[in-house]
XYZ file of C-alpha atoms in Angstrom:
659
model
C 80.579 65.365 -14.865
C 78.623 61.551 -14.915
C 78.028 59.482 -12.124
C 78.786 55.546 -13.490
C 76.293 54.600 -10.849
C 73.717 56.922 -11.614
C 74.002 55.882 -15.343
C 74.167 51.884 -14.077
C 70.896 52.482 -12.690
C 69.039 55.013 -15.608
C 70.880 51.670 -18.238
C 68.821 48.832 -16.105
C 65.555 51.041 -15.523
C 65.685 51.504 -19.697
C 66.424 47.717 -20.274
C 63.616 47.159 -18.262
C 61.432 48.696 -20.476
C 59.234 50.831 -17.354
C 60.711 54.272 -16.748
C 63.919 56.498 -18.460
C 64.902 59.283 -16.438
C 67.879 61.984 -16.689
C 69.895 64.079 -14.522
C 70.891 67.723 -14.676
C 72.003 68.752 -18.051
C 70.845 65.568 -19.454
C 67.530 67.036 -19.905
C 65.795 66.577 -16.691
C 63.142 68.315 -14.690
C 63.145 71.128 -12.430
C 65.367 71.129 -9.296
C 66.851 67.610 -10.681
C 63.941 65.613 -10.011
C 63.008 62.193 -12.372
C 60.418 62.622 -14.559
C 57.727 59.885 -16.553
C 59.464 59.673 -20.539
C 57.718 56.387 -21.198
C 54.737 54.248 -19.820
C 54.397 50.792 -19.920
C 53.558 49.453 -23.377
C 50.086 49.737 -25.031
C 48.805 49.603 -28.144
C 49.841 51.051 -31.680
C 46.774 53.311 -31.380
C 47.708 54.081 -27.845
C 51.862 54.821 -29.008
C 50.924 56.997 -31.426
C 48.749 59.247 -29.139
C 52.008 59.031 -26.372
C 54.492 60.538 -29.023
C 52.387 62.699 -31.066
C 53.399 66.043 -31.014
C 56.828 65.325 -29.046
C 60.621 66.186 -30.269
C 62.346 63.079 -30.333
C 64.610 65.122 -27.507
C 62.055 66.613 -25.891
C 59.782 63.571 -23.685
C 58.037 65.786 -21.656
C 54.281 66.590 -21.833
C 53.693 69.727 -21.832
C 49.679 70.019 -20.464
C 50.591 68.115 -17.308
C 51.819 71.816 -15.761
C 48.737 72.583 -17.331
C 46.453 70.289 -14.638
C 45.063 68.145 -18.442
C 44.858 65.109 -18.548
C 47.017 63.126 -20.627
C 45.175 62.015 -23.745
C 46.016 58.178 -22.607
C 43.732 58.744 -19.669
C 40.561 59.913 -21.376
C 40.555 56.732 -23.386
C 41.284 54.821 -20.681
C 38.562 56.641 -18.769
C 36.325 55.927 -22.054
C 37.582 52.165 -22.210
C 36.753 51.734 -18.714
C 32.811 53.212 -19.035
C 32.076 51.192 -21.407
C 32.410 48.131 -19.902
C 31.114 49.533 -16.998
C 28.123 50.209 -18.847
C 27.955 46.585 -20.300
C 28.391 44.600 -17.179
C 25.345 47.076 -15.873
C 23.210 45.711 -19.429
C 24.714 42.455 -18.344
C 23.099 42.657 -15.078
C 20.186 44.238 -16.119
C 19.768 41.218 -18.578
C 20.359 38.552 -15.596
C 17.438 40.414 -13.425
C 15.301 39.996 -16.089
C 15.743 36.536 -16.595
C 15.316 36.130 -13.548
C 12.084 37.875 -12.785
C 10.834 35.934 -15.210
C 11.648 32.754 -13.575
C 11.257 33.657 -10.249
C 7.241 34.704 -11.538
C 6.040 31.628 -10.480
C 6.445 31.636 -7.264
C 6.037 35.834 -7.008
C 2.150 35.034 -8.416
C 1.893 31.676 -6.071
C 3.146 34.234 -2.836
C 0.036 36.682 -3.615
C -2.497 33.592 -4.342
C -1.545 32.679 -1.254
C -1.777 35.957 0.443
C -5.644 36.927 -1.129
C -6.071 33.311 -0.108
C -9.696 31.283 -1.078
C -13.116 31.890 -0.323
C -15.812 33.709 -1.632
C -14.523 35.044 -4.601
C -13.179 31.631 -5.948
C -16.607 29.803 -4.497
C -18.461 32.439 -7.075
C -16.271 31.838 -9.747
C -16.496 27.924 -9.308
C -20.357 28.324 -9.689
C -20.000 30.023 -13.305
C -17.069 27.927 -14.385
C -19.829 24.966 -13.264
C -22.358 26.106 -14.800
C -20.502 25.941 -18.086
C -19.535 21.875 -17.589
C -23.296 22.000 -17.098
C -24.133 23.029 -20.001
C -21.640 20.099 -22.000
C -23.084 17.306 -19.347
C -26.726 18.352 -20.418
C -25.620 18.605 -24.202
C -23.858 14.654 -23.653
C -27.206 13.162 -22.059
C -29.684 15.180 -24.241
C -29.440 13.851 -27.319
C -30.134 10.399 -25.723
C -33.289 11.400 -24.490
C -34.795 13.076 -27.609
C -33.912 10.689 -29.390
C -36.464 8.498 -29.542
C -39.608 10.880 -29.964
C -37.872 13.635 -32.563
C -37.063 10.306 -35.165
C -40.529 9.572 -34.861
C -42.091 13.566 -34.940
C -39.869 14.402 -37.516
C -39.963 10.951 -39.518
C -36.173 10.324 -39.698
C -35.299 7.006 -41.681
C -32.555 5.301 -39.930
C -29.802 6.046 -42.299
C -30.330 9.754 -40.704
C -30.514 8.671 -37.058
C -26.359 8.709 -36.254
C -27.096 12.393 -37.665
C -29.836 13.304 -35.523
C -27.488 12.473 -32.423
C -26.421 16.159 -33.384
C -29.146 17.822 -32.245
C -29.366 20.040 -29.627
C -30.690 23.217 -27.729
C -32.790 24.707 -30.831
C -35.104 22.170 -31.984
C -37.560 24.299 -33.936
C -37.335 24.087 -37.486
C -36.651 21.772 -39.965
C -34.421 18.607 -39.964
C -31.590 20.940 -41.469
C -31.444 23.651 -39.120
C -31.289 21.152 -36.600
C -27.726 20.152 -37.962
C -26.791 23.129 -38.400
C -28.012 25.174 -35.234
C -26.145 21.122 -33.206
C -22.285 22.359 -34.965
C -22.762 25.970 -33.759
C -23.400 24.048 -30.069
C -20.796 22.071 -30.355
C -18.229 24.330 -31.639
C -18.989 26.345 -28.615
C -18.764 23.819 -26.015
C -15.509 22.497 -27.433
C -14.271 26.035 -27.185
C -15.238 26.987 -23.783
C -14.473 23.679 -21.440
C -10.846 24.203 -22.463
C -10.569 27.654 -21.072
C -12.765 26.975 -17.768
C -10.198 24.575 -16.666
C -7.663 26.938 -17.737
C -9.088 30.082 -15.829
C -9.755 28.500 -12.622
C -6.755 27.011 -12.228
C -5.492 30.651 -12.705
C -6.847 31.900 -9.801
C -6.047 28.751 -7.022
C -3.419 28.255 -4.772
C -0.574 25.119 -4.683
C -2.328 22.880 -2.144
C -6.342 23.659 -3.435
C -5.727 22.993 -7.220
C -6.346 19.107 -7.387
C -9.002 19.153 -4.763
C -11.091 21.868 -6.092
C -10.113 21.361 -9.982
C -12.482 17.901 -9.149
C -15.223 19.543 -7.257
C -15.454 21.141 -11.047
C -15.551 18.096 -12.796
C -18.187 16.705 -10.988
C -20.778 19.582 -12.427
C -20.389 17.305 -15.329
C -22.225 14.692 -13.608
C -24.916 17.247 -12.089
C -25.371 17.784 -16.081
C -26.600 14.614 -16.543
C -28.712 14.699 -13.116
C -30.346 17.428 -14.628
C -31.059 16.327 -17.838
C -32.103 12.649 -16.926
C -34.772 14.892 -14.224
C -36.441 17.670 -16.255
C -36.076 14.798 -19.405
C -38.363 12.793 -16.956
C -40.856 15.203 -15.901
C -41.621 16.868 -19.170
C -41.330 14.155 -22.671
C -43.697 12.288 -21.318
C -46.146 14.514 -20.899
C -47.472 15.399 -24.183
C -50.299 17.804 -23.049
C -47.266 20.615 -22.525
C -47.067 20.495 -26.908
C -49.083 22.729 -29.327
C -49.529 22.450 -32.665
C -48.802 25.475 -34.927
C -51.271 24.111 -37.964
C -51.217 20.962 -39.339
C -47.124 20.143 -40.193
C -45.576 21.915 -37.124
C -46.087 19.953 -33.609
C -44.352 21.639 -30.934
C -43.937 18.626 -28.813
C -42.774 18.738 -25.257
C -39.635 17.444 -25.976
C -39.295 20.538 -27.605
C -39.795 22.428 -24.454
C -37.380 20.020 -22.683
C -34.241 21.398 -25.153
C -35.414 24.556 -24.536
C -35.268 23.707 -20.387
C -31.622 22.838 -21.031
C -30.633 26.170 -22.460
C -30.310 27.732 -19.013
C -26.848 26.144 -17.831
C -25.577 27.676 -20.683
C -27.348 30.958 -20.611
C -26.105 31.310 -16.741
C -22.690 30.443 -17.289
C -23.218 33.490 -19.908
C -24.666 36.203 -17.830
C -22.035 35.066 -14.973
C -18.554 35.108 -16.627
C -20.027 38.868 -17.702
C -19.202 39.644 -14.119
C -15.428 37.694 -13.775
C -12.283 39.131 -14.235
C -10.006 39.054 -16.644
C -7.305 36.158 -15.407
C -4.714 37.788 -14.050
C -2.554 35.753 -14.622
C -2.616 36.651 -18.113
C -2.731 39.756 -17.430
C 0.567 39.513 -15.938
C 2.069 37.709 -18.712
C 0.824 40.475 -20.937
C 2.955 42.690 -19.056
C -0.294 44.777 -18.272
C 0.725 45.084 -14.684
C -1.878 48.104 -13.306
C -4.803 45.487 -14.508
C -3.413 42.653 -12.855
C -3.158 44.146 -9.561
C -6.622 45.639 -9.773
C -8.107 41.944 -9.752
C -5.771 40.364 -7.104
C -6.550 43.237 -4.717
C -10.287 42.268 -5.949
C -9.402 39.115 -5.109
C -7.353 39.677 -1.863
C -11.387 41.910 -0.844
C -13.936 40.053 -1.485
C -12.027 37.070 0.208
C -11.137 38.974 3.289
C -13.927 41.519 3.749
C -16.250 37.849 3.625
C -14.170 35.806 6.285
C -14.777 38.779 8.569
C -11.998 40.444 8.164
C -12.214 43.927 6.258
C -9.129 46.107 7.598
C -6.886 43.421 5.971
C -4.491 45.099 3.472
C -3.206 43.730 0.014
C 0.199 44.584 0.772
C 1.753 43.496 -2.957
C 3.255 47.430 -4.128
C 4.762 46.086 -6.913
C 5.115 42.637 -9.064
C 8.010 42.253 -11.654
C 7.800 41.068 -14.110
C 9.205 40.435 -17.301
C 8.752 43.733 -20.031
C 6.731 42.887 -22.860
C 8.913 43.204 -26.119
C 7.521 45.315 -29.109
C 6.481 42.923 -31.915
C 3.953 43.500 -34.654
C 0.622 44.910 -33.070
C 2.628 47.723 -32.469
C 2.802 48.847 -36.307
C -0.596 47.449 -36.910
C -1.965 50.302 -34.670
C -0.506 52.608 -36.066
C -2.324 55.407 -38.629
C -0.627 54.250 -41.586
C -2.776 51.983 -44.058
C -6.327 51.272 -45.128
C -9.056 50.075 -41.947
C -8.560 47.131 -44.307
C -4.821 46.901 -44.075
C -4.380 47.258 -40.591
C -7.723 44.793 -40.181
C -5.832 42.379 -42.388
C -2.373 42.371 -40.496
C -3.914 42.409 -37.430
C -5.959 38.249 -38.175
C -2.395 37.456 -39.994
C -0.255 38.598 -37.495
C -2.523 37.167 -34.393
C -2.704 33.314 -36.967
C 0.950 33.202 -36.967
C 0.914 34.018 -33.281
C -1.293 31.151 -32.649
C 0.801 28.306 -34.636
C 3.424 29.526 -33.179
C 2.204 28.940 -29.630
C 0.779 25.821 -31.260
C 4.217 24.583 -32.641
C 6.212 25.287 -29.011
C 4.259 22.244 -28.227
C 6.422 20.217 -29.383
C 9.594 22.083 -28.340
C 12.106 19.206 -26.615
C 11.201 19.947 -22.956
C 7.274 19.276 -23.578
C 7.849 17.156 -26.453
C 7.433 13.367 -23.908
C 5.443 14.102 -21.817
C 3.300 15.948 -24.470
C 2.988 12.793 -26.415
C 2.487 10.674 -23.882
C -0.768 12.530 -22.311
C -2.296 12.599 -26.133
C -1.822 8.630 -26.173
C -3.035 8.867 -22.343
C -6.787 11.005 -23.574
C -7.216 9.206 -26.985
C -7.235 5.700 -24.734
C -9.452 6.514 -22.282
C -11.385 8.434 -24.225
C -11.973 5.668 -26.809
C -12.570 2.521 -24.258
C -15.178 5.263 -22.032
C -17.360 6.581 -25.125
C -16.687 3.693 -27.016
C -18.609 1.867 -24.464
C -20.961 4.676 -23.738
C -22.790 4.214 -27.181
C -22.496 0.646 -26.974
C -24.160 0.278 -23.660
C -27.935 1.726 -25.304
C -27.373 -0.276 -28.237
C -27.028 -3.125 -26.506
C -29.316 -2.688 -24.590
C -31.798 -1.160 -27.073
C -30.550 -4.753 -29.442
C -31.927 -7.110 -26.591
C -35.295 -5.199 -26.030
C -35.439 -6.092 -30.458
C -34.898 -9.386 -29.852
C -37.474 -9.651 -26.133
C -40.061 -8.155 -28.742
C -39.105 -9.685 -31.948
C -39.883 -13.032 -29.849
C -43.144 -11.672 -29.165
C -44.533 -10.783 -32.512
C -47.223 -12.273 -34.447
C -47.008 -13.082 -38.352
C -49.882 -13.320 -40.469
C -49.507 -14.827 -43.326
C -51.863 -15.005 -46.438
C -54.990 -14.026 -45.028
C -58.253 -12.596 -46.250
C -59.834 -10.227 -43.850
C -63.374 -9.074 -45.570
C -65.999 -6.578 -44.794
C -64.759 -6.025 -41.316
C -64.060 -3.282 -38.599
C -61.301 -2.759 -36.496
C -61.659 -1.610 -33.705
C -58.834 -2.859 -31.717
C -55.936 -1.711 -31.642
C -52.570 -3.935 -33.666
C -49.315 -4.579 -31.286
C -46.304 -6.225 -32.613
C -47.923 -7.847 -35.724
C -46.775 -8.776 -39.861
C -49.042 -9.114 -42.066
C -47.913 -10.468 -45.098
C -49.241 -10.873 -48.337
C -52.706 -10.576 -46.782
C -55.333 -9.161 -48.815
C -58.111 -6.805 -47.048
C -61.453 -6.121 -49.502
C -64.352 -3.461 -48.009
C -62.780 -3.371 -44.394
C -62.946 -0.397 -41.785
C -60.154 0.701 -39.722
C -61.089 3.372 -37.440
C -60.351 5.031 -34.322
C -57.457 2.383 -33.177
C -53.755 2.122 -32.463
C -51.478 0.620 -34.884
C -48.434 0.009 -32.877
C -45.451 -1.817 -34.314
C -47.185 -2.998 -37.370
C -46.014 -4.086 -40.475
C -48.149 -4.774 -43.728
C -45.807 -6.517 -46.522
C -46.919 -7.114 -50.009
C -50.548 -6.717 -49.361
C -53.982 -5.500 -50.814
C -55.888 -3.289 -49.650
C -58.761 -2.365 -51.797
C -62.088 -0.084 -51.074
C -60.871 0.058 -47.510
C -60.940 2.990 -45.168
C -59.425 4.750 -42.701
C -60.576 6.905 -40.051
C -58.677 8.589 -36.711
C -55.364 6.420 -36.916
C -52.135 7.082 -34.438
C -49.816 5.371 -35.405
C -46.242 3.934 -34.178
C -42.965 2.513 -36.010
C -46.146 0.669 -38.303
C -45.371 0.812 -42.065
C -46.577 -0.579 -45.214
C -44.056 -2.025 -47.688
C -44.726 -3.044 -51.346
C -47.981 -2.866 -51.313
C -51.451 -2.120 -53.388
C -53.732 0.497 -52.185
C -57.115 0.699 -54.446
C -59.966 2.724 -53.875
C -59.160 3.759 -49.798
C -59.919 6.865 -48.183
C -57.613 8.056 -45.575
C -59.303 10.822 -43.383
C -57.739 12.651 -40.156
C -54.961 9.806 -39.556
C -51.264 9.758 -39.464
C -50.347 7.712 -42.055
C -48.863 9.409 -44.684
C -45.724 9.187 -47.837
C -42.868 8.334 -44.906
C -45.327 5.346 -43.523
C -46.018 4.145 -47.447
C -42.492 1.932 -49.099
C -42.687 1.140 -52.229
C -46.588 1.207 -52.438
C -48.759 1.062 -55.253
C -52.215 3.575 -55.387
C -54.667 3.135 -57.466
C -57.318 6.185 -56.725
C -56.468 6.422 -53.126
C -57.424 9.707 -51.413
C -56.126 11.509 -48.018
C -58.047 13.666 -46.573
C -57.343 15.969 -43.485
C -54.038 14.311 -42.854
C -51.677 14.338 -40.012
C -48.625 15.022 -41.961
C -45.581 14.175 -40.084
C -45.008 11.245 -37.672
C -46.413 11.674 -34.152
C -45.856 10.357 -30.580
C -47.075 7.759 -28.878
C -46.122 8.972 -25.101
C -47.293 5.323 -23.432
C -44.156 3.038 -24.458
C -42.033 2.094 -21.279
C -39.104 2.063 -23.122
C -38.872 6.007 -22.162
C -38.823 5.663 -19.137
C -36.144 2.963 -19.312
C -34.177 5.322 -21.396
C -33.959 8.005 -18.379
C -33.658 5.798 -15.788
C -30.837 4.596 -17.156
C -29.184 7.473 -17.414
C -30.063 8.704 -14.258
C -28.089 5.945 -12.385
C -25.252 6.383 -15.067
C -25.121 10.142 -13.912
C -25.356 8.562 -10.099
C -22.852 6.167 -11.030
C -20.010 8.760 -11.325
C -20.285 10.710 -8.011
C -18.884 7.989 -5.468
C -15.976 8.284 -8.249
C -15.828 12.310 -8.241
C -15.816 12.353 -3.827
C -13.185 9.858 -4.028
C -10.715 11.764 -6.617
C -11.197 14.830 -5.067
C -10.631 14.288 -1.934
C -7.322 12.025 -2.763
C -6.053 14.107 -5.658
C -3.708 16.598 -3.216
C -2.934 12.944 -0.986
C -1.715 10.416 -3.092
C -0.682 12.782 -6.059
C -2.433 12.565 -10.287
C -0.470 9.965 -11.599
C -2.015 6.882 -8.879
C -5.382 8.503 -9.496
C -4.897 8.643 -13.114
C -3.305 4.991 -13.904
C -5.152 3.261 -11.324
C -8.670 4.256 -12.238
C -7.957 3.405 -15.740
C -6.882 -0.482 -14.447
C -9.865 -0.421 -11.959
C -11.964 0.788 -15.771
C -10.408 -1.940 -17.165
C -11.290 -4.667 -15.257
C -14.537 -3.795 -15.492
C -14.830 -4.670 -18.855
C -14.168 -8.159 -18.585
C -17.733 -8.275 -15.945
C -19.554 -7.140 -19.209
C -18.315 -10.573 -20.351
C -21.380 -12.157 -17.867
C -23.990 -9.480 -18.830
C -27.363 -11.631 -20.551
C -29.457 -9.353 -20.319
C -30.433 -5.784 -19.929
C -30.263 -5.842 -16.123
C -26.823 -6.609 -16.271
C -25.376 -4.179 -18.692
C -27.500 -1.266 -16.643
C -24.788 -2.366 -13.817
C -21.779 -3.409 -15.220
C -22.369 -0.174 -17.028
C -22.411 2.228 -13.581
C -19.372 0.369 -12.096
C -17.356 1.195 -15.349
C -18.642 5.073 -15.345
C -17.943 4.835 -11.387
C -14.529 3.300 -11.807
C -13.552 5.359 -14.921
C -13.972 8.999 -14.256
C -11.286 9.249 -11.162
C -9.390 9.330 -14.559
C -11.173 11.850 -16.715
C -10.447 13.933 -13.169
C -6.734 13.685 -13.086
C -5.646 13.978 -16.607
C -7.603 17.174 -16.605
C -6.070 18.373 -13.582
C -2.532 17.206 -14.327
C -2.928 18.811 -18.104
C -3.253 22.174 -17.148
C -0.338 21.878 -14.712
C 2.280 20.564 -17.132
C 2.128 23.240 -19.646
C 3.317 27.092 -18.635
C 0.781 30.205 -18.725
C 1.193 31.007 -22.285
C 0.439 27.689 -23.685
C -1.821 25.694 -21.164
C -5.100 26.943 -22.722
C -3.395 26.083 -26.169
C -2.552 22.302 -25.374
C -6.017 21.592 -23.645
C -7.711 22.129 -26.243
C -5.653 20.147 -28.486
C -5.643 17.325 -26.199
C -9.737 17.653 -26.067
C -9.971 17.469 -29.877
C -8.161 14.518 -29.118
C -10.302 13.326 -26.799
C -13.782 14.244 -29.359
C -11.415 12.559 -32.348
C -11.341 9.511 -30.853
C -15.285 9.446 -29.782
C -15.424 9.652 -33.023
C -13.218 7.166 -34.216
C -14.759 4.493 -31.219
C -18.706 5.088 -31.614
C -18.268 4.036 -35.537
C -15.538 1.100 -34.134
C -18.561 0.300 -30.991
C -21.518 0.495 -32.974
C -20.780 -2.135 -35.710
C -20.474 -5.115 -33.712
C -23.742 -4.589 -31.726
C -25.924 -7.582 -32.487
C -22.834 -9.434 -33.472
C -20.878 -10.130 -31.077
C -19.510 -8.717 -27.528
C -16.295 -9.761 -27.798
C -14.243 -7.449 -30.117
C -15.804 -4.444 -27.568
C -15.015 -5.073 -25.080
C -11.173 -6.404 -25.553
C -11.282 -2.899 -27.799
C -11.407 -0.616 -24.273
C -10.072 -3.304 -22.375
C -6.614 -3.100 -24.428
C -7.177 0.838 -24.233
C -7.985 1.200 -20.694
C -4.498 -1.040 -19.960
C -2.209 0.753 -22.077
C -3.324 4.158 -21.276
C -3.206 3.347 -17.580
C 0.186 1.842 -17.774
C 1.534 4.755 -19.673
C -0.301 7.426 -17.228
C 2.310 6.106 -14.577
C 5.151 7.923 -16.853
C 4.006 11.300 -16.739
C 5.592 13.646 -13.737
C 3.786 14.074 -10.935
C 2.421 18.019 -10.533
C 0.956 17.652 -7.052
C 4.080 20.224 -5.618
C 4.732 22.027 -8.773
C 4.129 25.815 -8.626
C 2.255 26.812 -12.243
C 5.035 28.230 -14.375
């Protein structure tokens, strides 16, 4: 018998689409308890699986009484497992991103725990010697130029290339150029690494100050070069001769002494460890931990706390991703193929690193830095060329005012036993004359005739015969050789025991002036170095750069008031002293703005921009020497003002943790 009330309930539940219950003879469960025959709506596959193998009349799942999970429950469990795996992978990726973003903070904390002490000071000295070698390289050319150009008989057209001379100076002029190129290549590659490497061993509150102190080694290189040049080059007796072709003069010994800073840096850096920041970025965690522990133990032992333990046990950094190098190191292919692929891959990575500097977050600040570097280098190196050339030009004008000119003189059977200095002889005739045991200094014979003359034991400096006719004349034991005769006609002329090559006169007063000017120029940057080091972390990098460049631009205007050698030297020292703080600030901010993976590349490019600006400025400024000083001064002033104002737009990095 059907119960209307129960039927009504069954009908309502069925219409709701949730559960259907049956009672008694209508297929109910045991003891009249209802059982579930339909599940909430599911996808078609699930619905098909739920009804598979069931009769239309029989709605009961037999496995329910045997403890076997329902197929839908299995699928639901699998779906939940997949979702859980995705959730864990997402959390792992987030953690990896967090670890990567958190590496700068971790590293800064570790460096603070390591402290600042003996290790940093040892590194300071070693890297300082490398910068000192760069400073010596910049000054050595100016010191050896007056002696070397005479000793090697270098023409005026070749003197520009002689500026490439450095370190190895015992061979012919072609070798000079080659080895000077090698020296510049080596120094150009080491300078960006010096600042980057030292920065990664400094904590944030020490970076500005100690990088500025490091910059002072460039000044020490200039002082070292000035002292040694002053003490060695004027001493002619310190050299020796190898036959008659080669003279090992003292200026060559001076170049050997200039090797010492570079040699000291090379020896010292061998004992220095790799940058731990680089090792962490390369996922070489164990090596980085060992280096950091070494820094920690070295510093705290020196401070009298050897018991202090390095507490860092784990540094969480992202794992290095697999790349082509894994395939390279396999055993496939020949050795040449592996070498080729390895270096091609490395080149691709370098190019990718360079291109990454144009990323949107780095593009604008990178452009500003390039312009500021170019402006400062253009004015600094341009005036650096202009100052000595202007002094030399003033000396030449003074010399011209003292030159005695002899025109159409005729001298016959005369014995010249006195030195000839600052003279020009034009269209003269010298018949049966004797020149013996004398010095000929800054003397020129033009369109003159020498007939039946005798030259013996002659020492000449900056003296020449131009368009002369020389007949039946003997030159015995003199340094008058091919380079001294320009467009001359020789008839029955004999050279006996010639001193080939050009020979030096170490009594020239101008040599001392060169050393003194360079020494004062190097010493003038000392106040600027000290000020920048003390205030770099107090007033910030931007104010140091902008203020220094604007102050330097004001100094250039004072050059308009210089009408003597002394005035030029004075303003030169003032300009160098004012501009050095800008250099220090630029070098500090350049290593702080870029992340570790791009820091060395960026600094190298900026240093290359600096050298390019120096080359351009050298040609432009040198072209106006003796013509006008208004254009060089205006160019230097404009570059410094533009660069100084633009520097104020750079981001301040004083409190920035190295990324």
